[in-house]
Coordinates of C-alpha atoms in Angstrom, one line a residue:
Chain A
M1 CA 154.7 99.1 130.5
A2 CA 157.8 98.2 128.4
T3 CA 159.8 100.8 129.8
E4 CA 159.1 100.2 133.3
T5 CA 160.1 96.5 132.8
G6 CA 163.2 97.6 131.1
E7 CA 164.3 99.9 133.9
T8 CA 163.6 97.1 136.5
E9 CA 165.8 94.9 134.4
S10 CA 168.8 97.2 133.7
G11 CA 168.7 97.8 137.6
T12 CA 169.9 94.4 138.1
G13 CA 172.3 94.6 135.3
T14 CA 176.0 95.8 135.7
V15 CA 177.1 99.4 135.9
T16 CA 178.9 99.2 132.5
E17 CA 175.7 97.9 130.9
R18 CA 173.8 100.7 132.3
G19 CA 176.4 103.0 131.3
T20 CA 176.2 102.1 127.6
G21 CA 172.5 101.7 127.8
T22 CA 171.7 104.6 125.6
R23 CA 168.9 102.7 123.9
V24 CA 165.4 102.4 125.5
L25 CA 166.1 98.8 126.0
D26 CA 169.6 97.3 126.2
H27 CA 170.5 93.8 124.6
E28 CA 170.1 91.9 127.9
T29 CA 166.6 93.1 128.7
K30 CA 165.5 92.6 124.9
E31 CA 166.6 89.0 125.2
W32 CA 164.7 88.9 128.6
L33 CA 161.5 90.1 127.3
L34 CA 161.7 88.1 124.1
S35 CA 162.1 84.8 126.0
R36 CA 159.4 85.6 128.5
G37 CA 157.3 86.9 125.4
F38 CA 157.6 83.5 123.8
Y39 CA 156.3 81.8 127.1
V40 CA 153.5 84.3 127.4
V41 CA 152.3 83.8 123.8
A42 CA 152.5 80.0 124.4
G43 CA 150.6 80.1 127.6
A44 CA 148.1 82.2 126.1
L45 CA 147.6 79.8 123.3
L46 CA 147.2 77.0 125.6
V47 CA 144.5 78.8 127.4
F48 CA 142.9 79.6 124.2
L49 CA 142.8 75.8 123.1
W50 CA 141.4 74.7 126.6
I51 CA 139.0 77.4 127.7
P52 CA 136.0 76.5 125.7
L53 CA 136.5 72.6 126.4
A54 CA 137.1 73.6 130.5
V55 CA 134.0 75.7 130.4
M56 CA 132.1 73.0 128.7
V57 CA 133.2 70.4 131.3
I58 CA 132.3 72.5 134.0
L59 CA 128.8 73.2 132.7
S60 CA 128.2 69.6 132.4
F61 CA 128.2 69.3 136.0
A62 CA 126.4 72.5 136.7
V63 CA 122.5 72.6 137.4
N64 CA 122.0 75.3 134.7
A65 CA 123.8 74.0 131.7
S66 CA 124.2 76.7 129.4
T67 CA 125.8 79.6 131.3
F68 CA 127.7 80.2 134.6
F69 CA 125.5 83.0 136.3
P70 CA 123.5 82.6 138.2
F71 CA 125.1 79.7 139.7
R72 CA 123.0 77.1 141.0
G73 CA 125.2 74.1 142.2
F74 CA 126.7 71.1 140.9
T75 CA 125.0 67.8 139.8
L76 CA 125.6 64.4 138.1
A77 CA 121.9 64.6 136.8
H78 CA 122.9 65.5 133.2
Y79 CA 125.1 62.6 133.0
T80 CA 122.5 60.0 134.2
A81 CA 119.9 61.5 131.7
T82 CA 122.5 61.0 128.8
F83 CA 123.2 57.6 129.6
A84 CA 119.5 56.7 129.8
D85 CA 118.8 58.2 126.5
G86 CA 118.3 55.1 124.3
A87 CA 118.4 56.9 121.0
L88 CA 121.5 58.5 121.7
M89 CA 123.2 55.6 123.1
T90 CA 122.4 53.7 120.1
S91 CA 123.9 56.1 117.8
L92 CA 127.0 56.2 119.7
W93 CA 127.0 52.2 119.3
H94 CA 126.4 52.7 115.6
S95 CA 129.7 55.2 115.3
V96 CA 131.7 52.7 117.2
Q97 CA 130.7 50.0 114.6
V98 CA 131.2 52.2 111.9
A99 CA 134.7 53.4 112.9
T100 CA 135.7 49.8 113.7
I101 CA 134.7 48.4 110.4
A102 CA 135.8 51.2 108.1
A103 CA 139.3 51.7 110.0
S104 CA 139.8 48.1 109.6
V105 CA 139.1 48.1 105.9
A106 CA 141.2 51.4 105.6
T107 CA 144.1 49.7 107.4
V108 CA 144.2 46.7 105.2
L109 CA 144.2 48.6 102.0
G110 CA 146.5 51.1 103.4
V111 CA 149.1 48.6 104.7
L112 CA 149.0 46.9 101.4
S113 CA 149.5 50.0 99.3
S114 CA 152.3 51.2 101.6
F115 CA 154.2 48.1 100.8
A116 CA 153.7 48.7 97.1
L117 CA 154.9 52.4 97.6
A118 CA 157.8 51.7 99.8
R119 CA 159.1 48.7 98.2
F120 CA 158.2 48.6 94.5
S121 CA 158.8 50.8 91.6
F122 CA 156.1 50.8 89.0
P123 CA 154.7 53.0 86.4
F124 CA 152.3 56.0 87.6
K125 CA 153.5 55.6 91.1
E126 CA 153.5 59.3 91.8
L127 CA 149.9 59.4 90.3
Y128 CA 149.0 56.3 92.7
R129 CA 150.3 58.1 95.9
T130 CA 148.4 61.5 94.8
F131 CA 145.3 59.5 94.0
G132 CA 145.8 57.8 97.6
I133 CA 145.8 61.0 99.4
L134 CA 143.1 62.6 97.6
P135 CA 140.4 61.5 100.0
M136 CA 141.9 63.2 102.9
V137 CA 142.1 66.6 101.1
I138 CA 138.7 66.5 99.4
P139 CA 136.4 68.6 101.7
G140 CA 133.7 66.5 103.4
V141 CA 130.8 68.4 101.6
V142 CA 132.0 67.6 98.3
L143 CA 132.9 64.0 98.9
G144 CA 129.7 63.6 100.9
I145 CA 127.5 64.9 98.1
A146 CA 129.4 63.0 95.4
L147 CA 128.7 59.8 97.2
L148 CA 125.2 60.6 98.1
I149 CA 124.5 61.1 94.3
Y150 CA 126.5 58.0 93.4
F151 CA 124.5 55.9 95.9
R152 CA 121.0 57.4 95.5
T153 CA 121.0 58.1 91.8
L154 CA 123.8 56.9 89.6
L155 CA 124.1 53.4 91.0
P156 CA 120.5 52.5 90.4
Q157 CA 119.9 54.4 87.4
L158 CA 122.8 53.4 85.7
F159 CA 124.1 50.1 86.9
G160 CA 120.8 48.8 88.4
I161 CA 122.6 48.4 91.9
Q162 CA 120.5 49.4 94.9
I163 CA 122.4 50.4 98.0
V164 CA 120.0 52.1 100.4
P165 CA 121.8 54.7 102.2
G166 CA 122.4 53.7 105.5
F167 CA 125.0 51.7 107.8
W168 CA 126.8 50.4 104.9
T169 CA 127.1 53.4 102.9
V170 CA 128.7 55.1 105.9
V171 CA 131.1 52.4 106.4
L172 CA 132.1 52.3 102.8
T173 CA 132.4 56.3 102.7
H174 CA 134.9 56.3 105.9
S175 CA 136.7 53.4 104.7
V176 CA 137.7 55.6 101.8
Y177 CA 138.2 58.6 104.0
G178 CA 140.5 56.7 106.4
Y179 CA 142.6 55.1 103.9
P180 CA 145.2 58.2 103.3
F181 CA 145.9 58.5 107.1
V182 CA 147.0 54.8 107.4
L183 CA 148.8 55.0 104.2
L184 CA 150.9 58.3 105.2
I185 CA 151.8 56.9 108.5
V186 CA 152.8 53.4 107.5
T187 CA 154.6 54.4 104.4
S188 CA 156.8 56.9 106.5
R189 CA 157.4 54.0 108.8
L190 CA 158.4 51.8 106.0
Y191 CA 161.0 54.5 104.4
T192 CA 163.0 54.6 107.7
F193 CA 162.9 50.7 107.8
D194 CA 166.4 49.1 107.5
E195 CA 165.9 46.5 104.7
S196 CA 169.2 44.8 105.6
L197 CA 167.5 43.3 108.6
E198 CA 165.1 41.4 106.1
E199 CA 168.2 40.5 103.9
A200 CA 170.1 39.1 106.9
A201 CA 167.1 37.0 107.7
R202 CA 166.7 35.7 104.5
D203 CA 170.6 34.8 104.1
L204 CA 170.1 32.9 107.6
G205 CA 167.5 30.8 105.9
A206 CA 164.2 32.2 106.7
D207 CA 161.3 31.7 104.5
P208 CA 159.5 35.0 103.2
L209 CA 156.6 34.3 105.4
T210 CA 158.9 34.1 108.5
V211 CA 160.7 37.3 107.7
F212 CA 157.6 39.1 107.4
R213 CA 156.2 37.5 110.7
D214 CA 159.4 37.9 112.7
I215 CA 161.2 41.0 111.2
T216 CA 159.0 43.2 109.3
M217 CA 155.7 42.9 111.4
P218 CA 157.2 44.0 114.8
I219 CA 158.8 46.9 113.2
V220 CA 155.7 48.2 111.3
A221 CA 153.3 47.1 113.8
P222 CA 153.3 50.5 116.0
A223 CA 152.8 52.5 112.7
I224 CA 149.8 50.1 111.5
G225 CA 148.1 50.5 115.0
A226 CA 148.7 54.3 114.9
G227 CA 147.2 54.3 111.3
F228 CA 144.1 52.5 112.5
L229 CA 143.7 54.6 115.5
F230 CA 143.7 57.9 113.2
A231 CA 141.3 56.1 110.8
W232 CA 139.2 55.2 113.7
I233 CA 138.9 58.7 115.2
R234 CA 138.4 60.3 111.7
S235 CA 135.4 58.2 111.0
F236 CA 134.1 58.5 114.6
E237 CA 134.4 62.4 114.6
D238 CA 133.2 62.7 111.0
F239 CA 130.0 64.5 110.7
I240 CA 129.5 66.0 107.2
R241 CA 130.3 62.7 105.1
A242 CA 128.0 60.7 107.4
F243 CA 125.4 63.4 107.2
F244 CA 124.9 63.1 103.5
V245 CA 125.2 59.4 103.1
R246 CA 123.6 57.9 106.4
G247 CA 120.0 57.6 105.0
T248 CA 117.7 57.4 108.1
M249 CA 120.4 55.8 110.4
D250 CA 122.0 58.1 113.0
V251 CA 125.7 58.0 114.2
L252 CA 126.7 60.0 117.1
T253 CA 127.8 62.9 115.4
T254 CA 124.5 63.2 113.5
S255 CA 122.4 62.8 116.7
M256 CA 124.7 65.4 118.3
F257 CA 124.0 67.8 115.4
S258 CA 120.3 67.5 116.0
M259 CA 120.7 68.1 119.7
I260 CA 122.6 71.3 119.0
K261 CA 120.1 72.4 116.5
Y262 CA 117.1 72.0 118.7
G263 CA 118.9 73.2 121.8
T264 CA 119.3 70.4 124.5
A265 CA 122.4 71.6 126.1
P266 CA 122.5 69.4 129.4
K267 CA 122.8 66.2 127.5
M268 CA 125.0 67.9 124.9
N269 CA 127.5 68.9 127.4
A270 CA 127.7 65.6 129.1
I271 CA 128.1 63.5 126.2
S272 CA 130.8 65.8 124.9
S273 CA 132.5 66.1 128.1
F274 CA 132.4 62.2 128.5
I275 CA 134.2 61.9 125.1
V276 CA 137.0 64.5 126.2
F277 CA 137.5 62.2 129.3
V278 CA 137.7 59.1 127.2
I279 CA 140.0 60.6 124.9
A280 CA 142.3 62.2 127.5
I281 CA 142.8 58.6 129.1
V282 CA 143.4 56.9 125.7
L283 CA 145.8 59.6 124.8
A284 CA 147.6 59.6 127.8
V285 CA 148.1 55.9 127.7
A286 CA 149.1 55.9 124.0
M287 CA 151.8 58.6 124.9
N288 CA 153.3 56.6 127.5
V289 CA 153.1 53.2 125.6
G290 CA 154.0 54.3 122.1
N291 CA 155.6 57.4 120.5
V292 CA 152.3 59.2 119.6
S293 CA 153.7 62.7 119.8
G294 CA 156.7 61.8 117.4
M295 CA 154.2 59.8 115.0
V296 CA 152.0 62.8 114.8
A297 CA 154.7 65.6 114.8
G298 CA 156.6 63.5 112.0
T299 CA 159.9 63.2 113.9
E300 CA 159.2 59.3 114.6
G301 CA 162.4 57.5 114.4
N302 CA 164.9 60.2 115.4
D303 CA 163.7 61.1 118.8
E304 CA 162.9 58.0 120.6
E305 CA 164.1 58.0 124.2
Chain B
M1 CA 148.4 10.8 109.3
A2 CA 150.0 13.5 111.2
T3 CA 153.0 13.8 108.6
E4 CA 150.2 14.0 105.9
T5 CA 148.6 16.7 107.6
S6 CA 151.9 18.7 107.9
E7 CA 152.6 18.2 104.6
R8 CA 149.4 19.4 103.2
S9 CA 149.7 22.4 105.5
R10 CA 153.3 23.1 104.2
S11 CA 152.1 22.8 100.5
A12 CA 149.3 25.3 101.3
R13 CA 152.0 27.5 102.6
E14 CA 154.2 27.1 99.9
R15 CA 151.4 28.1 97.6
F16 CA 150.5 31.3 99.6
V17 CA 154.1 32.4 99.7
G18 CA 154.5 31.2 95.9
A19 CA 151.6 33.8 95.1
F20 CA 154.1 36.6 96.2
T21 CA 157.0 35.4 94.4
S22 CA 156.2 36.8 91.0
R23 CA 156.8 40.6 90.5
A24 CA 153.6 41.2 88.8
S25 CA 151.4 39.3 91.5
R26 CA 153.3 41.0 94.4
L27 CA 152.4 44.4 92.8
G28 CA 148.9 43.3 92.0
I29 CA 148.2 42.2 95.5
T30 CA 149.6 45.2 97.0
T31 CA 148.4 48.1 94.8
G32 CA 145.2 46.3 93.5
P33 CA 142.7 46.5 96.3
A34 CA 143.2 50.3 97.2
L35 CA 143.0 50.9 93.6
I36 CA 139.5 49.1 93.3
W37 CA 138.3 50.7 96.2
L38 CA 139.3 54.2 95.2
F39 CA 138.2 53.9 91.8
L40 CA 134.7 52.6 93.0
L41 CA 134.0 55.0 95.6
L42 CA 136.3 58.2 94.8
L43 CA 137.0 58.2 91.1
T44 CA 133.8 57.2 89.9
P45 CA 131.5 59.5 92.1
L46 CA 133.6 62.4 91.6
T47 CA 133.6 62.0 87.8
F48 CA 130.0 61.6 87.7
M49 CA 129.6 64.6 89.8
V50 CA 131.6 66.5 87.2
A51 CA 129.1 65.1 84.6
V52 CA 126.1 65.8 86.7
S53 CA 127.2 69.5 86.9
F54 CA 126.7 69.7 83.2
T55 CA 123.3 67.9 83.0
S56 CA 119.8 68.6 84.3
V57 CA 117.4 66.9 86.5
D58 CA 113.7 66.0 85.9
T59 CA 111.9 67.9 88.6
F60 CA 109.3 65.2 88.9
T61 CA 111.1 62.1 88.8
Y62 CA 114.5 63.2 89.9
Q63 CA 116.2 61.2 86.8
I64 CA 118.9 62.9 85.5
I65 CA 118.5 64.1 81.7
W66 CA 121.9 63.0 80.3
E67 CA 122.1 66.1 78.0
P68 CA 124.8 68.3 78.2
T69 CA 123.8 71.9 79.5
L70 CA 125.3 74.9 81.1
E71 CA 122.1 75.5 83.2
N72 CA 123.6 74.7 86.4
Y73 CA 126.6 77.0 86.1
D74 CA 124.2 79.8 84.8
S75 CA 121.8 79.4 87.8
L76 CA 124.9 80.0 90.3
F77 CA 125.2 83.3 88.8
A78 CA 121.6 84.2 87.8
G79 CA 119.5 86.5 89.9
Q80 CA 118.2 90.0 90.1
G81 CA 121.3 91.8 90.2
P82 CA 124.9 91.4 88.5
F83 CA 126.5 88.3 89.4
W84 CA 128.5 89.4 92.4
Q85 CA 125.2 90.0 94.2
T86 CA 124.0 86.4 93.9
A87 CA 123.8 84.2 97.0
F88 CA 126.6 81.8 95.4
F89 CA 129.2 84.6 94.7
Q90 CA 128.6 86.4 97.9
S91 CA 129.0 82.9 100.1
L92 CA 132.0 82.0 97.9
A93 CA 133.8 85.3 98.4
L94 CA 132.9 85.3 102.1
S95 CA 134.2 81.7 102.4
Y96 CA 137.5 82.9 100.7
F97 CA 138.0 85.6 103.3
I98 CA 137.2 83.6 106.3
A99 CA 139.5 80.7 105.3
A100 CA 142.2 83.3 104.5
V101 CA 141.9 85.1 107.8
T102 CA 141.8 81.8 109.5
T103 CA 145.0 80.6 108.0
V104 CA 146.9 83.9 108.7
L105 CA 145.7 84.0 112.3
C106 CA 146.7 80.2 112.8
L107 CA 150.1 80.8 111.4
V108 CA 150.8 83.9 113.4
L109 CA 149.7 82.1 116.5
A110 CA 151.3 78.8 115.9
F111 CA 154.7 80.0 115.0
P112 CA 155.8 81.2 118.6
L113 CA 154.6 77.9 120.0
A114 CA 156.1 75.5 117.4
Y115 CA 159.5 77.5 117.9
L116 CA 159.3 76.8 121.5
L117 CA 158.4 73.3 121.1
A118 CA 161.6 72.8 118.7
R119 CA 164.0 74.6 121.1
R120 CA 162.7 72.8 124.3
G121 CA 162.8 69.0 124.9
G122 CA 161.9 66.9 127.8
T123 CA 159.0 67.4 130.1
T124 CA 158.0 70.9 128.6
F125 CA 157.6 69.1 125.1
K126 CA 155.7 66.4 126.4
V127 CA 153.4 68.4 128.6
V128 CA 152.6 70.9 125.9
I129 CA 152.2 68.4 123.1
F130 CA 149.7 66.5 125.4
L131 CA 147.9 69.8 125.9
V132 CA 147.7 70.4 122.1
L133 CA 146.7 67.0 121.2
L134 CA 144.2 66.5 123.5
P135 CA 141.8 69.3 121.8
F136 CA 143.1 68.1 118.5
F137 CA 142.0 64.6 119.0
T138 CA 138.5 65.9 120.7
M139 CA 135.8 65.5 118.2
Y140 CA 135.5 68.5 116.0
L141 CA 132.0 68.7 116.3
V142 CA 132.5 69.0 120.1
R143 CA 134.9 71.8 119.9
A144 CA 132.6 73.8 117.6
Y145 CA 129.8 73.2 120.2
S146 CA 132.0 74.5 123.1
W147 CA 132.6 77.8 121.3
F148 CA 128.7 78.0 120.5
L149 CA 128.5 78.0 124.5
M150 CA 130.9 80.7 124.9
F151 CA 129.5 83.0 122.0
G152 CA 125.9 84.6 121.8
P153 CA 124.3 87.4 123.7
S154 CA 123.8 85.3 126.7
G155 CA 126.8 83.1 126.0
V156 CA 129.3 82.5 128.6
I157 CA 131.8 85.3 127.6
N158 CA 129.2 87.9 127.6
S159 CA 127.2 86.8 130.6
T160 CA 130.5 86.8 132.6
L161 CA 131.8 90.1 131.3
M162 CA 128.3 91.5 132.6
R163 CA 128.3 89.8 135.7
L164 CA 131.8 91.1 136.6
G165 CA 130.3 94.6 135.8
I166 CA 132.9 95.2 132.8
V167 CA 130.3 95.9 130.3
N168 CA 126.8 96.9 130.6
G169 CA 125.2 94.9 127.7
P170 CA 126.1 92.1 125.6
L171 CA 129.0 93.0 123.1
N172 CA 128.5 92.6 119.7
L173 CA 131.9 91.2 119.2
F174 CA 131.1 88.0 121.2
N175 CA 127.8 87.7 119.3
Y176 CA 127.5 85.0 116.6
G177 CA 128.9 85.9 113.3
V178 CA 132.0 86.2 111.2
P179 CA 134.6 86.8 114.2
A180 CA 133.1 83.8 115.9
I181 CA 133.5 81.5 113.1
I182 CA 137.1 82.8 112.6
I183 CA 137.7 82.1 116.2
G184 CA 136.0 78.6 116.0
L185 CA 137.9 77.7 112.7
T186 CA 141.2 78.8 114.1
H187 CA 140.6 76.6 117.1
A188 CA 139.8 73.7 115.0
Y189 CA 142.7 73.9 112.6
F190 CA 145.4 75.5 114.8
P191 CA 147.1 72.0 115.6
Y192 CA 147.4 71.3 111.9
M193 CA 149.5 74.4 111.7
L194 CA 151.4 73.8 114.7
L195 CA 152.4 70.3 113.8
S196 CA 153.4 71.3 110.1
L197 CA 155.5 74.2 111.6
Y198 CA 157.1 72.1 114.3
A199 CA 158.0 69.3 111.9
S200 CA 160.0 71.7 109.8
L201 CA 161.4 73.8 112.6
D202 CA 162.7 70.6 114.4
G203 CA 164.8 69.7 111.4
L204 CA 166.2 73.2 111.5
D205 CA 169.9 73.6 112.7
F206 CA 170.0 76.4 115.1
S207 CA 173.6 77.0 114.8
L208 CA 172.8 78.8 111.5
T209 CA 170.8 81.3 113.4
E210 CA 173.4 81.8 115.8
A211 CA 176.0 82.2 113.1
A212 CA 173.8 84.9 111.4
R213 CA 173.4 86.6 114.6
D214 CA 177.2 86.4 115.4
L215 CA 177.9 87.9 111.6
G216 CA 175.8 90.8 112.8
A217 CA 172.5 90.0 111.3
S218 CA 169.4 91.6 113.5
R219 CA 166.8 89.5 114.7
T220 CA 164.4 90.6 112.0
E221 CA 167.0 89.8 109.4
T222 CA 167.8 86.4 110.9
L223 CA 164.0 85.7 110.8
K224 CA 163.5 86.7 107.3
D225 CA 166.8 85.4 105.7
I226 CA 167.6 82.3 107.6
I227 CA 164.4 80.8 109.6
L228 CA 161.4 81.7 107.2
P229 CA 163.2 80.1 104.0
L230 CA 164.1 77.1 105.7
V231 CA 160.7 76.4 107.4
L232 CA 158.6 77.4 104.1
P233 CA 157.5 73.9 103.4
G234 CA 156.1 73.8 106.9
I235 CA 154.5 77.0 106.4
I236 CA 152.9 76.0 103.0
S237 CA 151.6 72.6 104.0
G238 CA 150.3 73.9 107.4
S239 CA 148.4 76.7 105.5
L240 CA 147.0 74.2 102.9
F241 CA 145.9 71.9 106.0
V242 CA 144.0 74.9 107.5
F243 CA 142.8 77.0 104.4
V244 CA 141.3 73.9 102.6
P245 CA 139.2 72.5 105.1
S246 CA 138.2 76.1 106.2
L247 CA 136.9 76.8 103.0
G248 CA 134.4 73.8 102.9
A249 CA 133.5 74.3 106.5
F250 CA 130.0 73.5 107.6
I251 CA 129.4 72.7 111.0
T252 CA 131.4 75.9 112.4
P253 CA 129.6 78.4 110.5
R254 CA 126.3 76.6 111.0
F255 CA 126.6 77.0 115.0
L256 CA 128.7 80.0 115.3
G257 CA 127.2 82.1 112.4
Q258 CA 123.5 81.4 113.6
G259 CA 121.9 82.1 110.3
K260 CA 123.7 85.5 109.8
V261 CA 126.7 84.0 107.6
L262 CA 126.1 81.4 104.6
M263 CA 129.3 79.9 103.8
I264 CA 129.6 78.0 100.5
G265 CA 129.3 74.4 102.3
Q266 CA 126.1 75.4 103.9
L267 CA 124.8 76.6 100.8
I268 CA 125.3 73.6 98.8
E269 CA 124.0 71.6 101.7
E270 CA 120.9 73.4 101.9
R271 CA 120.1 73.2 98.3
I272 CA 120.7 69.5 98.2
N273 CA 119.1 68.6 101.3
S274 CA 116.1 70.7 100.9
L275 CA 115.5 70.5 97.0
Y276 CA 117.8 67.6 96.0
A277 CA 119.3 70.1 93.6
I278 CA 122.2 67.9 92.7
G279 CA 122.8 70.0 89.5
Y280 CA 123.4 73.1 91.3
G281 CA 125.2 71.5 94.2
S282 CA 127.6 69.6 91.8
A283 CA 128.1 72.8 90.0
A284 CA 128.8 74.9 93.0
S285 CA 131.1 71.9 94.2
M286 CA 133.3 72.5 91.2
F287 CA 134.3 75.6 92.4
I288 CA 135.6 74.4 95.8
V289 CA 137.4 71.4 94.0
L290 CA 138.9 73.9 91.3
S291 CA 140.2 76.3 94.2
I292 CA 141.7 73.2 96.1
V293 CA 143.3 72.2 92.8
I294 CA 144.9 75.5 92.3
A295 CA 146.0 75.7 95.9
F296 CA 147.7 72.5 95.7
A297 CA 149.2 73.3 92.3
V298 CA 150.8 76.4 93.8
A299 CA 151.9 74.7 97.0
F300 CA 153.7 71.7 95.1
R301 CA 156.0 74.3 93.4
Y302 CA 157.5 74.8 97.2
V303 CA 157.0 71.4 98.8
S304 CA 156.9 67.7 97.7
I305 CA 154.2 65.4 98.4
E306 CA 156.1 63.7 101.3
D307 CA 156.1 67.0 103.2
L308 CA 152.4 66.8 103.7
G309 CA 152.8 63.7 105.6
G310 CA 152.4 63.5 109.4
V311 CA 149.2 65.1 109.7

């Protein structure tokens, strides 16, 4: 295969190149193969990332919901059945509420700490930062179990506080989980912030509150928004932490988990595909409004077009 | 009347601003809330989890008996045969294996794509990053489920191959089990690796590689001596973000293993949810936590904590 391509390529090269081409592949062919190779690998990877999702979306419209063959035609019945499923819709609503409250708490906490980290020096600063990133790196199983034991056994037994696992325990858990995402995004924005802008405003007679409102806020706001969005998505898609601390309440991920466990493919395909559509729209909008790709890839600030 | 209101509001405003003027109060207001939150909902539960792993639980009342014991750690490794035949040790070893293979696979696959992204700008970059980010932002559960549809004896891959007449019966390779789990985890955590690698490749000065080539270095030498040392922080942080969650994975092995594979996360969940064996679960969790502490300790010899940002 490689020699074949090599021959066709050197055929298009100049006569001298052919003359010196004593090796199997001459330099130009090698370059050509390498650059094509990169594109082929990249293309194959994108196919790999997309194929399971594409198959699932197609199956969500198919009459037989778990495999292509024998193909029996397209239908919207799975979607109508899914949106008519009261329990599923309730759990979706719970997820939205939990994610919104938890992400708001995480954002407030994260923004405050970001200012502390970026603006002040204080003892144990590195420790504080490390401590703040912990919730992101502790595996969900460990955090989930630790909090389950805490809420169910330790709080009542040792401190006499009764918090029945349910809506609010999930919110509390997710607020801790979402905090590092806000912290990382907002601090990195504050580090690139030109503080002389604030000094200039103060020199021109603005009081601290005005400086904050008119200078600091507009510059940091996109990062805060991105942080909130990250924390929201993390909460919305989290299964394992919610699974342990939810009590008897269901969020979307836990109902989906039981749907897969008890094998109801049609509804699962439909609700999953619906989520893919929503995320595609949100992402397309966000990428055109803000610099999401830069934000995520950590290049924010140096390649804004 | 009007002036009085404005004066009152001004003084309220001044008091509000005044609260931020002293260094101590500014520090307290900015660091305090998160500190309280993390103390109550992270440090205390985790500390108690460590404590619980050294205590026993009354089997009737589920009350914790606060007397130090090594019973839980003992039970992890106690069984019929030697310790390496216990369910705990086997699932821990299997989890290490799966997490390691996943990490290497992600690294090998992500590198060419990250390199391409770093060298190309404009539309190619935007389209590719969109195509990568969309699966990345799609719920983890949905992605694990989408592979669940693909695999299995009558899953999409096997039934398509059979229908096209390529194979006669379902291939074992596409059945549920370790290969399926590795593919599912690679799919799940690939973007972390890609974004970490991209972030460090993007800061790379490619004139260095050209210079190396001009001075007669071969392609492999350039990669080994120039590119790899410079993107090492990206490789390390990317590997951490793949290895750590893979080790504690729960959903993927559950659906793509279909009972044939027991990873450490599943084992712990099983004991906790069916038996409320919190001592056993806590002790087993300590091994995950310890592995992660070691992984980070090793990583921090090469990267700083800021390099872990972004993802």
